[in-house]
PDB file of C-alpha atoms in Angstrom:
ATOM      1  CA  MET A   1     108.629  65.355 163.350  1.00  0.00           C
ATOM      2  CA  LEU A   2     104.909  65.607 163.391  1.00  0.00           C
ATOM      3  CA  GLU A   3     103.062  63.836 160.664  1.00  0.00           C
ATOM      4  CA  SER A   4     101.395  67.103 159.562  1.00  0.00           C
ATOM      5  CA  LYS A   5     104.787  68.766 159.327  1.00  0.00           C
ATOM      6  CA  ILE A   6     106.027  65.848 157.042  1.00  0.00           C
ATOM      7  CA  GLN A   7     102.819  65.940 154.961  1.00  0.00           C
ATOM      8  CA  ALA A   8     103.088  69.772 154.426  1.00  0.00           C
ATOM      9  CA  ASN A   9     106.689  69.598 153.374  1.00  0.00           C
ATOM     10  CA  CYS A  10     105.966  66.699 150.985  1.00  0.00           C
ATOM     11  CA  ILE A  11     102.863  68.601 149.429  1.00  0.00           C
ATOM     12  CA  ASN A  12     105.191  71.738 148.844  1.00  0.00           C
ATOM     13  CA  TYR A  13     107.791  69.463 147.138  1.00  0.00           C
ATOM     14  CA  ALA A  14     105.216  67.709 144.936  1.00  0.00           C
ATOM     15  CA  LYS A  15     103.526  71.192 143.842  1.00  0.00           C
ATOM     16  CA  LYS A  16     106.939  72.448 142.667  1.00  0.00           C
ATOM     17  CA  LEU A  17     107.129  69.306 140.368  1.00  0.00           C
ATOM     18  CA  GLY A  18     103.766  70.032 139.002  1.00  0.00           C
ATOM     19  CA  TRP A  19     101.655  67.572 140.929  1.00  0.00           C
ATOM     20  CA  ILE A  20      98.020  68.404 141.864  1.00  0.00           C
ATOM     21  CA  CYS A  21      97.648  67.484 145.551  1.00  0.00           C
ATOM     22  CA  CYS A  22      94.374  66.652 147.206  1.00  0.00           C
ATOM     23  CA  LYS A  23      94.471  66.129 151.012  1.00  0.00           C
ATOM     24  CA  ASN A  24      91.932  63.603 152.051  1.00  0.00           C
ATOM     25  CA  ILE A  25      90.407  65.189 155.127  1.00  0.00           C
ATOM     26  CA  LYS A  26      87.173  63.432 155.477  1.00  0.00           C
ATOM     27  CA  CYS A  27      86.335  60.543 153.264  1.00  0.00           C
ATOM     28  CA  SER A  28      83.419  58.036 153.104  1.00  0.00           C
ATOM     29  CA  ILE A  29      85.977  55.320 153.140  1.00  0.00           C
ATOM     30  CA  ASN A  30      87.586  54.609 156.544  1.00  0.00           C
ATOM     31  CA  GLY A  31      91.324  53.964 156.306  1.00  0.00           C
ATOM     32  CA  PHE A  32      91.747  56.020 152.876  1.00  0.00           C
ATOM     33  CA  PRO A  33      95.164  57.555 152.600  1.00  0.00           C
ATOM     34  CA  ASP A  34      96.006  61.106 153.678  1.00  0.00           C
ATOM     35  CA  LEU A  35      96.778  62.488 150.213  1.00  0.00           C
ATOM     36  CA  SER A  36      95.954  61.793 146.629  1.00  0.00           C
ATOM     37  CA  MET A  37      98.274  63.225 143.968  1.00  0.00           C
ATOM     38  CA  TYR A  38      97.588  63.660 140.167  1.00  0.00           C
ATOM     39  CA  LYS A  39      99.791  64.422 137.123  1.00  0.00           C
ATOM     40  CA  ASN A  40      99.650  63.298 133.512  1.00  0.00           C
ATOM     41  CA  GLY A  41      97.133  60.677 134.054  1.00  0.00           C
ATOM     42  CA  ILE A  42      98.969  59.214 137.093  1.00  0.00           C
ATOM     43  CA  THR A  43      97.486  58.944 140.579  1.00  0.00           C
ATOM     44  CA  ILE A  44      99.466  58.170 143.713  1.00  0.00           C
ATOM     45  CA  PHE A  45      97.915  57.731 147.089  1.00  0.00           C
ATOM     46  CA  ILE A  46     100.065  58.484 150.126  1.00  0.00           C
ATOM     47  CA  GLU A  47      99.739  57.625 153.846  1.00  0.00           C
ATOM     48  CA  PHE A  48     101.934  59.696 156.127  1.00  0.00           C
ATOM     49  CA  LYS A  49     103.388  58.394 159.361  1.00  0.00           C
ATOM     50  CA  THR A  50     105.978  59.499 161.766  1.00  0.00           C
ATOM     51  CA  GLU A  51     109.131  57.248 162.192  1.00  0.00           C
ATOM     52  CA  THR A  52     107.403  55.125 164.823  1.00  0.00           C
ATOM     53  CA  GLY A  53     103.861  55.483 163.474  1.00  0.00           C
ATOM     54  CA  LYS A  54     101.981  52.375 162.350  1.00  0.00           C
ATOM     55  CA  GLN A  55      99.382  51.782 159.782  1.00  0.00           C
ATOM     56  CA  SER A  56      96.056  50.501 161.400  1.00  0.00           C
ATOM     57  CA  GLU A  57      94.581  47.054 160.037  1.00  0.00           C
ATOM     58  CA  LEU A  58      92.052  49.184 158.117  1.00  0.00           C
ATOM     59  CA  GLN A  59      94.666  51.332 156.376  1.00  0.00           C
ATOM     60  CA  LYS A  60      96.633  48.146 155.381  1.00  0.00           C
ATOM     61  CA  TYR A  61      93.492  46.679 153.884  1.00  0.00           C
ATOM     62  CA  VAL A  62      92.757  49.881 151.938  1.00  0.00           C
ATOM     63  CA  GLU A  63      96.341  49.907 150.666  1.00  0.00           C
ATOM     64  CA  LYS A  64      95.898  46.231 149.484  1.00  0.00           C
ATOM     65  CA  GLN A  65      92.622  47.077 147.640  1.00  0.00           C
ATOM     66  CA  LEU A  66      94.434  50.081 145.922  1.00  0.00           C
ATOM     67  CA  THR A  67      97.623  48.256 144.923  1.00  0.00           C
ATOM     68  CA  GLN A  68      95.523  45.320 143.513  1.00  0.00           C
ATOM     69  CA  GLN A  69      94.094  47.864 141.063  1.00  0.00           C
ATOM     70  CA  ASN A  70      97.633  48.952 140.210  1.00  0.00           C
ATOM     71  CA  PHE A  71      97.538  52.349 141.911  1.00  0.00           C
ATOM     72  CA  GLU A  72     100.724  53.674 143.358  1.00  0.00           C
ATOM     73  CA  TYR A  73     100.412  53.669 147.134  1.00  0.00           C
ATOM     74  CA  TRP A  74     103.318  55.067 149.323  1.00  0.00           C
ATOM     75  CA  LEU A  75     103.817  55.018 153.011  1.00  0.00           C
ATOM     76  CA  ILE A  76     105.957  58.021 153.715  1.00  0.00           C
ATOM     77  CA  ARG A  77     107.830  58.843 156.991  1.00  0.00           C
ATOM     78  CA  SER A  78     109.914  61.959 155.771  1.00  0.00           C
ATOM     79  CA  LEU A  79     110.655  64.425 153.063  1.00  0.00           C
ATOM     80  CA  SER A  80     113.728  62.298 152.045  1.00  0.00           C
ATOM     81  CA  ASP A  81     111.581  59.218 151.874  1.00  0.00           C
ATOM     82  CA  PHE A  82     109.141  60.960 149.636  1.00  0.00           C
ATOM     83  CA  LYS A  83     112.013  62.251 147.304  1.00  0.00           C
ATOM     84  CA  ASN A  84     113.463  58.779 147.239  1.00  0.00           C
ATOM     85  CA  LYS A  85     109.957  57.247 146.175  1.00  0.00           C
ATOM     86  CA  PHE A  86     110.088  59.704 143.210  1.00  0.00           C
ATOM     87  CA  GLN A  87     113.623  58.657 142.104  1.00  0.00           C
ATOM     88  CA  GLU A  88     112.612  54.934 142.371  1.00  0.00           C
ATOM     89  CA  SER A  89     109.557  55.240 140.277  1.00  0.00           C
ATOM     90  CA  ASN A  90     110.712  57.824 137.802  1.00  0.00           C
ATOM     91  CA  LEU A  91     107.574  59.986 138.340  1.00  0.00           C
ATOM     92  CA  TYR A  92     109.143  63.376 138.300  1.00  0.00           C
TER      93      TYR A  92
END
């Protein structure tokens, strides 16, 4: 499945759960995640990849920067992967 389709399905799911979704199209930080989600004072950064897609070294660096500051960072490859992350983190 295309990365854009995975992303669209996940955004629709998150919106139904009451999350504010901000698709990061152009950012002054190279390697910044594709999506930021906000709800009840929680921020989640999400990078979408296909099943065979790989993060660039720059994306891995940005992931490390965000997680070191205790932000949630998810690498998502499918809608079911996205739903599982919600269950694991209890962030419904």
